[in-house]
PDB file of C-alpha atoms in Angstrom:
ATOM      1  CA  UNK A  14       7.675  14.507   2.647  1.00  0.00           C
ATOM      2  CA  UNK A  15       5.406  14.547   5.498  1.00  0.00           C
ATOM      3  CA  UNK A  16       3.190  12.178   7.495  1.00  0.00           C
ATOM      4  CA  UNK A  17       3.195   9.979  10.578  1.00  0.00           C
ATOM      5  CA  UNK A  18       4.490   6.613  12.210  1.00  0.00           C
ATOM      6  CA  UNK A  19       4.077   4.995  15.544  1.00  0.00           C
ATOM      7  CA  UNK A  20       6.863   5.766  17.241  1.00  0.00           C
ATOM      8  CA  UNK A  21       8.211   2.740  20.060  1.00  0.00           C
ATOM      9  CA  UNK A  22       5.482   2.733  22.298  1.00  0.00           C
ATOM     10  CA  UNK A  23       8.595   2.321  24.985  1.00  0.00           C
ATOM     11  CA  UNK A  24      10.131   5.640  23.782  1.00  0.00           C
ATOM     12  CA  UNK A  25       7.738   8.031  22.992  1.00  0.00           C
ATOM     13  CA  UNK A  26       8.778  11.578  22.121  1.00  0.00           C
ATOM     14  CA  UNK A  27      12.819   9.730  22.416  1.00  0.00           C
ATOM     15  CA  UNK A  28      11.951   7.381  19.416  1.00  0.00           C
ATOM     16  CA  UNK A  29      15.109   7.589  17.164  1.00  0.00           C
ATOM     17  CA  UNK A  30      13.073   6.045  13.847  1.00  0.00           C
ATOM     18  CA  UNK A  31      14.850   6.737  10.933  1.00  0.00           C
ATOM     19  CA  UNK A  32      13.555   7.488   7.297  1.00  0.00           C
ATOM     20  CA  UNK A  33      14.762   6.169   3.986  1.00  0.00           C
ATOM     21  CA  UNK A  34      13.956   7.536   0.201  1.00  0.00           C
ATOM     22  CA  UNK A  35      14.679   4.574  -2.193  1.00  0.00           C
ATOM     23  CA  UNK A  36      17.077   3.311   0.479  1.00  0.00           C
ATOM     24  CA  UNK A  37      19.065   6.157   1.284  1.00  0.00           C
ATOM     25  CA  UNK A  38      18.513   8.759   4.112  1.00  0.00           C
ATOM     26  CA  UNK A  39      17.135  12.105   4.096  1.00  0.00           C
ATOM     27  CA  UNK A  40      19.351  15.245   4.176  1.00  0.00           C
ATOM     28  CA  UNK A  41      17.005  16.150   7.111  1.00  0.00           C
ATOM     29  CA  UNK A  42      14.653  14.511   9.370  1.00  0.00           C
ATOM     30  CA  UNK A  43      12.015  16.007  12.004  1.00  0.00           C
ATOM     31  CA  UNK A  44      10.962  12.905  13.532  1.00  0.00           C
ATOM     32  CA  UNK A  45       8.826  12.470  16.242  1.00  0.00           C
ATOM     33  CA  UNK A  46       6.341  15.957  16.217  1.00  0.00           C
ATOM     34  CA  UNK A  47       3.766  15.962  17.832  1.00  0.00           C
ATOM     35  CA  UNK A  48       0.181  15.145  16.056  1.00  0.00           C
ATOM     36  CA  UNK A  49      -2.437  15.258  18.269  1.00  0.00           C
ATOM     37  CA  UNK A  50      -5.136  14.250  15.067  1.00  0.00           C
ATOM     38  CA  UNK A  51      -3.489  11.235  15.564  1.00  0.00           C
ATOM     39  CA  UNK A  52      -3.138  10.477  19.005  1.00  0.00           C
ATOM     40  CA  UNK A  53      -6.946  11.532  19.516  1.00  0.00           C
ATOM     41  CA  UNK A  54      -7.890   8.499  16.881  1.00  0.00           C
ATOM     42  CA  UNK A  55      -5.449   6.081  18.328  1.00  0.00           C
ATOM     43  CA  UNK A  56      -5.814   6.817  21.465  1.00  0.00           C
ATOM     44  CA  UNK A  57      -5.578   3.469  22.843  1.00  0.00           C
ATOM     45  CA  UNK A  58      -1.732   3.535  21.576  1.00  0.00           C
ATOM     46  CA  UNK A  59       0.888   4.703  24.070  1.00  0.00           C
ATOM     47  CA  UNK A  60       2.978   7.583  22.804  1.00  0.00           C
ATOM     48  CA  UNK A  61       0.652   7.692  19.278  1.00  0.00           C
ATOM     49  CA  UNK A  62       0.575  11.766  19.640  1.00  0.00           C
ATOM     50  CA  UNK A  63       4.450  11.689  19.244  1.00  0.00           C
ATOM     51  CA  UNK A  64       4.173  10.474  15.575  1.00  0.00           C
ATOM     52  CA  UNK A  65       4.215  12.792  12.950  1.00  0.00           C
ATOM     53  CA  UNK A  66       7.430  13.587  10.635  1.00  0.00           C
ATOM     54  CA  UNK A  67       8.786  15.651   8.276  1.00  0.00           C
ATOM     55  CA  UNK A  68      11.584  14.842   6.000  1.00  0.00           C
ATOM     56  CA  UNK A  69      13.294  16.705   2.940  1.00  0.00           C
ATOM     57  CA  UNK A  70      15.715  15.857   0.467  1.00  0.00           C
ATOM     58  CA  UNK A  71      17.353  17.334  -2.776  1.00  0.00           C
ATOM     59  CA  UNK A  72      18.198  15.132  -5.365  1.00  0.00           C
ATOM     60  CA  UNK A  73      17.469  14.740  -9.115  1.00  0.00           C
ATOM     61  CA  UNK A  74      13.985  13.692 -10.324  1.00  0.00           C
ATOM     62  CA  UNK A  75      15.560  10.645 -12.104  1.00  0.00           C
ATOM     63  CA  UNK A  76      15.973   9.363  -8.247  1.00  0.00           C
ATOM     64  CA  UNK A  77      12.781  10.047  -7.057  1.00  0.00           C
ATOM     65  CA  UNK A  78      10.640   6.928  -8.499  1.00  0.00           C
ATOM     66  CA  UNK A  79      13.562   4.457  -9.147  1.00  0.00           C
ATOM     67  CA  UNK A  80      12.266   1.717 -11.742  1.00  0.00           C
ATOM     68  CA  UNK A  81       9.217   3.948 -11.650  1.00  0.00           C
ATOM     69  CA  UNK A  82       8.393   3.538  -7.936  1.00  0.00           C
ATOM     70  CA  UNK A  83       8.894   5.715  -5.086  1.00  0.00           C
ATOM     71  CA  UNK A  84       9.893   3.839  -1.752  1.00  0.00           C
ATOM     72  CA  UNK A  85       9.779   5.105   1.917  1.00  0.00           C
ATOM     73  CA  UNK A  86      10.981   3.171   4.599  1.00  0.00           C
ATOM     74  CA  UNK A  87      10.804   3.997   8.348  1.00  0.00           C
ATOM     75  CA  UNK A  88      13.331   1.581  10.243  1.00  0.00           C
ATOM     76  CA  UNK A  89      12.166   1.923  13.657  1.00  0.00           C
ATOM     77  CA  UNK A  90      14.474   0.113  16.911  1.00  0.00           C
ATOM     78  CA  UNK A  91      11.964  -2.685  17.058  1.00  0.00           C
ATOM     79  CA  UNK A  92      12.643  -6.284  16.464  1.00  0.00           C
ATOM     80  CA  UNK A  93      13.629  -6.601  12.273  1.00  0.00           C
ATOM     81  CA  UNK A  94      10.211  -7.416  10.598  1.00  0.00           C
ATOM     82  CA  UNK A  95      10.469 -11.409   8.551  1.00  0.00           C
ATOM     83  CA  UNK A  96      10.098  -9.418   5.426  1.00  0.00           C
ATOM     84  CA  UNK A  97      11.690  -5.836   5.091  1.00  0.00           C
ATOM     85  CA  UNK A  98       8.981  -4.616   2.881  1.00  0.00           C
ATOM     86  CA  UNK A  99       6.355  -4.283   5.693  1.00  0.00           C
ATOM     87  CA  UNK A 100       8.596  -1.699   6.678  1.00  0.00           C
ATOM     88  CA  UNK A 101       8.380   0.542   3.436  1.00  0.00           C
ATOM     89  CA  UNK A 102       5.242   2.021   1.165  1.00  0.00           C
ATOM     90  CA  UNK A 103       5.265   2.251  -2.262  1.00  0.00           C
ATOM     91  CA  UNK A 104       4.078   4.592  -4.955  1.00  0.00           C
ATOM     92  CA  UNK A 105       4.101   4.214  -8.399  1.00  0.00           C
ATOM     93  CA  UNK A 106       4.839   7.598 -10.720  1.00  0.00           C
ATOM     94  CA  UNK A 107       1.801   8.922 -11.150  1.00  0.00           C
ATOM     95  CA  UNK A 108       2.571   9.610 -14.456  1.00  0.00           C
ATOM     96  CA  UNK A 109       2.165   5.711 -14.950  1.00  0.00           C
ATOM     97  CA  UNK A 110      -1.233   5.049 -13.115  1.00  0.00           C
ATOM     98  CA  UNK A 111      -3.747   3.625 -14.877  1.00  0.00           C
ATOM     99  CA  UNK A 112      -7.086   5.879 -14.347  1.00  0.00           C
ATOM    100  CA  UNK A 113      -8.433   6.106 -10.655  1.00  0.00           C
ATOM    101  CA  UNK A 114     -11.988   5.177 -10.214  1.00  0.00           C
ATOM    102  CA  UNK A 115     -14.328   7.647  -8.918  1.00  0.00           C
ATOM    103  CA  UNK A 116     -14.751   8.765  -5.100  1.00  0.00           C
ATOM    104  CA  UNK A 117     -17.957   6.589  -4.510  1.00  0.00           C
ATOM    105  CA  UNK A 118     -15.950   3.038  -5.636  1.00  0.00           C
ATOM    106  CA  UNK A 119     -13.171   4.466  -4.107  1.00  0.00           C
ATOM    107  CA  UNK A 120     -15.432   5.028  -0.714  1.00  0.00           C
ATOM    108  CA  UNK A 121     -16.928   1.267  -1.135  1.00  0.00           C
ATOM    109  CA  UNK A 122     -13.341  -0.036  -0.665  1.00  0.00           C
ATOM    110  CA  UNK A 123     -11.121   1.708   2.013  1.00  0.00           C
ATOM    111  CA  UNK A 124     -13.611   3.814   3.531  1.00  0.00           C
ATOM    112  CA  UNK A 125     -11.984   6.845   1.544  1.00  0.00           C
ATOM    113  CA  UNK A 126     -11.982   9.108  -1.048  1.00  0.00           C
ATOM    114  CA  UNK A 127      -8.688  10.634  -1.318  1.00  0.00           C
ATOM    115  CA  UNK A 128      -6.921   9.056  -4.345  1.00  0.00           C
ATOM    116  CA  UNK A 129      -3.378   9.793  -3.309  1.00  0.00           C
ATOM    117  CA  UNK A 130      -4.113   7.047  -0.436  1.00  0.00           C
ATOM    118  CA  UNK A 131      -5.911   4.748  -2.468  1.00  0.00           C
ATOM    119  CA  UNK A 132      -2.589   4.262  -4.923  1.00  0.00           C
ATOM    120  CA  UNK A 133       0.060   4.260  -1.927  1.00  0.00           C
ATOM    121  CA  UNK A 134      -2.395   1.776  -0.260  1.00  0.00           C
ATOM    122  CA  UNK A 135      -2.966  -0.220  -2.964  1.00  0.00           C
ATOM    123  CA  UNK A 136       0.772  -0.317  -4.448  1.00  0.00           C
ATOM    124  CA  UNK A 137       2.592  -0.768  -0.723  1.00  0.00           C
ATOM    125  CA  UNK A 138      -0.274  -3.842  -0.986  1.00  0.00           C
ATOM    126  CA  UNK A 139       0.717  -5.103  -3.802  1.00  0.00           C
ATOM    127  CA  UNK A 140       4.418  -4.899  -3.195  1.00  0.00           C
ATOM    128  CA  UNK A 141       4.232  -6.257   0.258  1.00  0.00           C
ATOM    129  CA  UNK A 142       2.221  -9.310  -0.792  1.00  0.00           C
ATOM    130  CA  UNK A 143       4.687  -9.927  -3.461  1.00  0.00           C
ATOM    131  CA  UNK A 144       7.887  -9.807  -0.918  1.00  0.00           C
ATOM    132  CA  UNK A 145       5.926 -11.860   1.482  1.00  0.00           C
ATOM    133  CA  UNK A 146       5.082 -14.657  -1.263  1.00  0.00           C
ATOM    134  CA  UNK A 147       9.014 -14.502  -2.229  1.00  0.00           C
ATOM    135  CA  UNK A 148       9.921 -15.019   1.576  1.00  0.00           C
ATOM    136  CA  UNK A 149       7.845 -17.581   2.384  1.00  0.00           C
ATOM    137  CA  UNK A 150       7.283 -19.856  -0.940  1.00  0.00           C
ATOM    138  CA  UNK A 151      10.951 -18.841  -2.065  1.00  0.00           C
ATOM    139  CA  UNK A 152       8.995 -17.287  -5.281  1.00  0.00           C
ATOM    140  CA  UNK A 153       7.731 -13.559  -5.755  1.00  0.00           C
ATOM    141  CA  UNK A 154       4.040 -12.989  -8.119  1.00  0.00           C
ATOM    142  CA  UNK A 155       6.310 -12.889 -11.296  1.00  0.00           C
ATOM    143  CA  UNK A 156       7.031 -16.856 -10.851  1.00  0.00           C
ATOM    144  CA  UNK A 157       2.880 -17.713 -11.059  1.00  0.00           C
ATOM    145  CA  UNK A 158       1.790 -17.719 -14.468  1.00  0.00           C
ATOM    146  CA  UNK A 159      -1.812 -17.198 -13.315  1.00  0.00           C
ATOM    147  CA  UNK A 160      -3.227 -14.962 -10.241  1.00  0.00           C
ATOM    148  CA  UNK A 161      -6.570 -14.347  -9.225  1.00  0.00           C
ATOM    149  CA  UNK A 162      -7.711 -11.200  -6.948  1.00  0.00           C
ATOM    150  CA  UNK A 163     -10.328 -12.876  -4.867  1.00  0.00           C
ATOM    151  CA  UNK A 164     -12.306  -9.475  -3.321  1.00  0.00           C
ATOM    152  CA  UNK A 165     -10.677  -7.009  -6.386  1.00  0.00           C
ATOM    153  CA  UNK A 166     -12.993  -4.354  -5.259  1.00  0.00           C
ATOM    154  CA  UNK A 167     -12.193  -1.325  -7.562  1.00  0.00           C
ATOM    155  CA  UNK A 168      -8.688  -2.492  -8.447  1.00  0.00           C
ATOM    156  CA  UNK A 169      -6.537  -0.967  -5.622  1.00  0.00           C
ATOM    157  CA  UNK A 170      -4.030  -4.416  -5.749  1.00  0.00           C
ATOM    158  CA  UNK A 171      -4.812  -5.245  -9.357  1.00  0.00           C
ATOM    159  CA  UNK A 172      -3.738  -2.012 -10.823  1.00  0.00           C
ATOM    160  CA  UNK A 173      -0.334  -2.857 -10.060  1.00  0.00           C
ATOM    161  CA  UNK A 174      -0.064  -7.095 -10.413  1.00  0.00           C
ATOM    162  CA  UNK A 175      -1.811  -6.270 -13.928  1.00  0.00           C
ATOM    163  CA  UNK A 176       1.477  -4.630 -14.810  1.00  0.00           C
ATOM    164  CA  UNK A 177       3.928  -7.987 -14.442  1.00  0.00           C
ATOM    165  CA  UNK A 178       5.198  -9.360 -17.513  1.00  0.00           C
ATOM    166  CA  UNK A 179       3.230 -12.620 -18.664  1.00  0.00           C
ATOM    167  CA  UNK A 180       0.771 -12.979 -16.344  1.00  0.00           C
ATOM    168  CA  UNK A 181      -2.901 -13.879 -16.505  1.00  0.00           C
ATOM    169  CA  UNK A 182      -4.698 -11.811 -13.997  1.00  0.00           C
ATOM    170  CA  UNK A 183      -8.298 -12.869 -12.937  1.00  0.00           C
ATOM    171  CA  UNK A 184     -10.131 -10.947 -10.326  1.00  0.00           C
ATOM    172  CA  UNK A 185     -13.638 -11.697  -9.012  1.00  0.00           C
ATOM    173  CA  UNK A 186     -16.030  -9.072  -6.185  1.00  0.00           C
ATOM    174  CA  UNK A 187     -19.233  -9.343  -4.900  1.00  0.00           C
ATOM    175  CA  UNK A 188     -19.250  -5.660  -6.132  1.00  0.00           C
ATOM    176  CA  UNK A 189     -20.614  -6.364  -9.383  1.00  0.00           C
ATOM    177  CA  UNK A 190     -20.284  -2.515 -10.409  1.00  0.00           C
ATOM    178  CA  UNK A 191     -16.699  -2.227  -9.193  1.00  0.00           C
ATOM    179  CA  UNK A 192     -15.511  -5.494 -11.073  1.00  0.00           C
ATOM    180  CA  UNK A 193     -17.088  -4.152 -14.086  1.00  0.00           C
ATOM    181  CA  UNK A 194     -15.413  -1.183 -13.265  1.00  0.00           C
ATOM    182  CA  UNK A 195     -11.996  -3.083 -13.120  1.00  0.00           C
ATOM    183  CA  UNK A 196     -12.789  -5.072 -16.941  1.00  0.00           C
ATOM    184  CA  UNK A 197     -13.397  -1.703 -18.402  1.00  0.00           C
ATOM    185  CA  UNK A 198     -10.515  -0.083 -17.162  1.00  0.00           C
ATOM    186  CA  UNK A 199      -7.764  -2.412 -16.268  1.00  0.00           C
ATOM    187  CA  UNK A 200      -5.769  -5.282 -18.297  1.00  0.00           C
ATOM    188  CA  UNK A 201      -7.004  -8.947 -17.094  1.00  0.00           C
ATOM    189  CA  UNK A 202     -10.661 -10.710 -16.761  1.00  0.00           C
ATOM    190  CA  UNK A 203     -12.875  -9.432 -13.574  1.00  0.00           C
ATOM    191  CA  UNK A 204     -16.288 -10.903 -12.861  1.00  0.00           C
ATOM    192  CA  UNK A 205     -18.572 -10.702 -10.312  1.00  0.00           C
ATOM    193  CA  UNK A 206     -19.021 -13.342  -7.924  1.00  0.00           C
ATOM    194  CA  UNK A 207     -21.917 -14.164  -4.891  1.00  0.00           C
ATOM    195  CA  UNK A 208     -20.900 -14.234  -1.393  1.00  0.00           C
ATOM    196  CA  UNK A 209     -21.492 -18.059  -1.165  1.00  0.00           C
ATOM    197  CA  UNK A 210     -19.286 -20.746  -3.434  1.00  0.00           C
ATOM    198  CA  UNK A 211     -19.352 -21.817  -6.082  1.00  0.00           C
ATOM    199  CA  UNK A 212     -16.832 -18.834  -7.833  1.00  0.00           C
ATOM    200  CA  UNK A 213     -17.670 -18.338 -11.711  1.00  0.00           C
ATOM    201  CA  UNK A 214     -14.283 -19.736 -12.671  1.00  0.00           C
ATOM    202  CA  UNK A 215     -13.700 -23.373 -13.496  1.00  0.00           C
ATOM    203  CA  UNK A 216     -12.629 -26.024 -11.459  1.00  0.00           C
ATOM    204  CA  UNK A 217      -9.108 -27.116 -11.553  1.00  0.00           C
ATOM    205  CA  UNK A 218      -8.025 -24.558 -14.485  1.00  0.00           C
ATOM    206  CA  UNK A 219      -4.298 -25.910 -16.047  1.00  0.00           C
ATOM    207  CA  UNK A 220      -1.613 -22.988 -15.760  1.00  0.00           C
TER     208      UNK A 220
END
């Protein structure tokens, strides 16, 4: 597994961040290399060439996407984050993905075309959201009966909070192709909506 991460803008090429697969740690880590791709885009970032990493494991493909996800966590000597998951991204098997729209809708919402970073986008999202609702309300998505995706786009949150258990997703874009996109493809209700109130759902709808 390869990528990068901001290393402690304090340390630099000394950070000692440290990499966990599903919570346990890599049999090795090369962490930070030096990516100057990076460090020419962030360039306002002290230390952002010193990011990249590469990390390898060996362990049974039963461990790889535990509960069907993948997690990666990169524990860096900053101050703890108030909810762990915004250290971590998250990929569902891709044997379980629901299909990927095309480039273009792809393109309309994150400004890129590569699938691959659509779904770790869209599931680390979706996963973060969910820890951060837990942390702060003391209950996680799967406690709300009902959940709207105000600004759906093509699905890249939705995909995933249309998988929990007995809920009743609703998303709404001003995107009207990529909201039809998301009723043909994905389990809920998905509309389009204007830029300007009122939305097209009703006014105090009972749960």
């Amino acid at each position: 597994m390869s990528g990068w991460a901001f290393p402690d803008p304090k340390l630099g090429p000394a950070s000692p961040g440290n990499f966990l697969l599903n919570g346990t740690p890599f049999d090795e880590i090369r962490y930070p290399t030096v990516r100057e791709d990076v460090g020419d885009k962030f360039w306002q970032r002290k230390h952002s060439r010193y990011s990249g990493y590469q990390c390898s494991a060996t362990l049974p493909s039963s461990r790889v996407h535990v509960n069907g996800v993948l997690e990666l966590t990169y524990v860096n000597p900053g101050p703890p984050r108030a909810v762990p998951a915004q250290q971590s991204w998250f990929r569902l098997d891709p044997a379980l993905e629901f299909p990927f729209p095309d480039e273009t809708r792809r393109f309309r919402v994150i400004a890129d075309t590569d699938a691959g970073r659509f779904a770790l986008g869209g599931c680390t999202d979706f996963k973060r959201l969910g820890a951060a609702a837990a942390a702060f309300s003391g209950q996680g998505f799967a406690a709300f009966p009902r959940i709207l995706d105000f600004g759906c786009g093509c699905g890249r949150v939705a995909r995933y909070t249309s998988r929990l258990p007995g809920i009743a997703l609703s998303g709404c874009d001003i995107d009207a192709d990529n909201a039809a996109w998301c009723a043909a493809h994905l389990p809920g209700a998905f509309v389009p909506t204007k830029i300007h109130p009122p939305t097209p759902f009703p006014d105090k709808a009972s749960t």
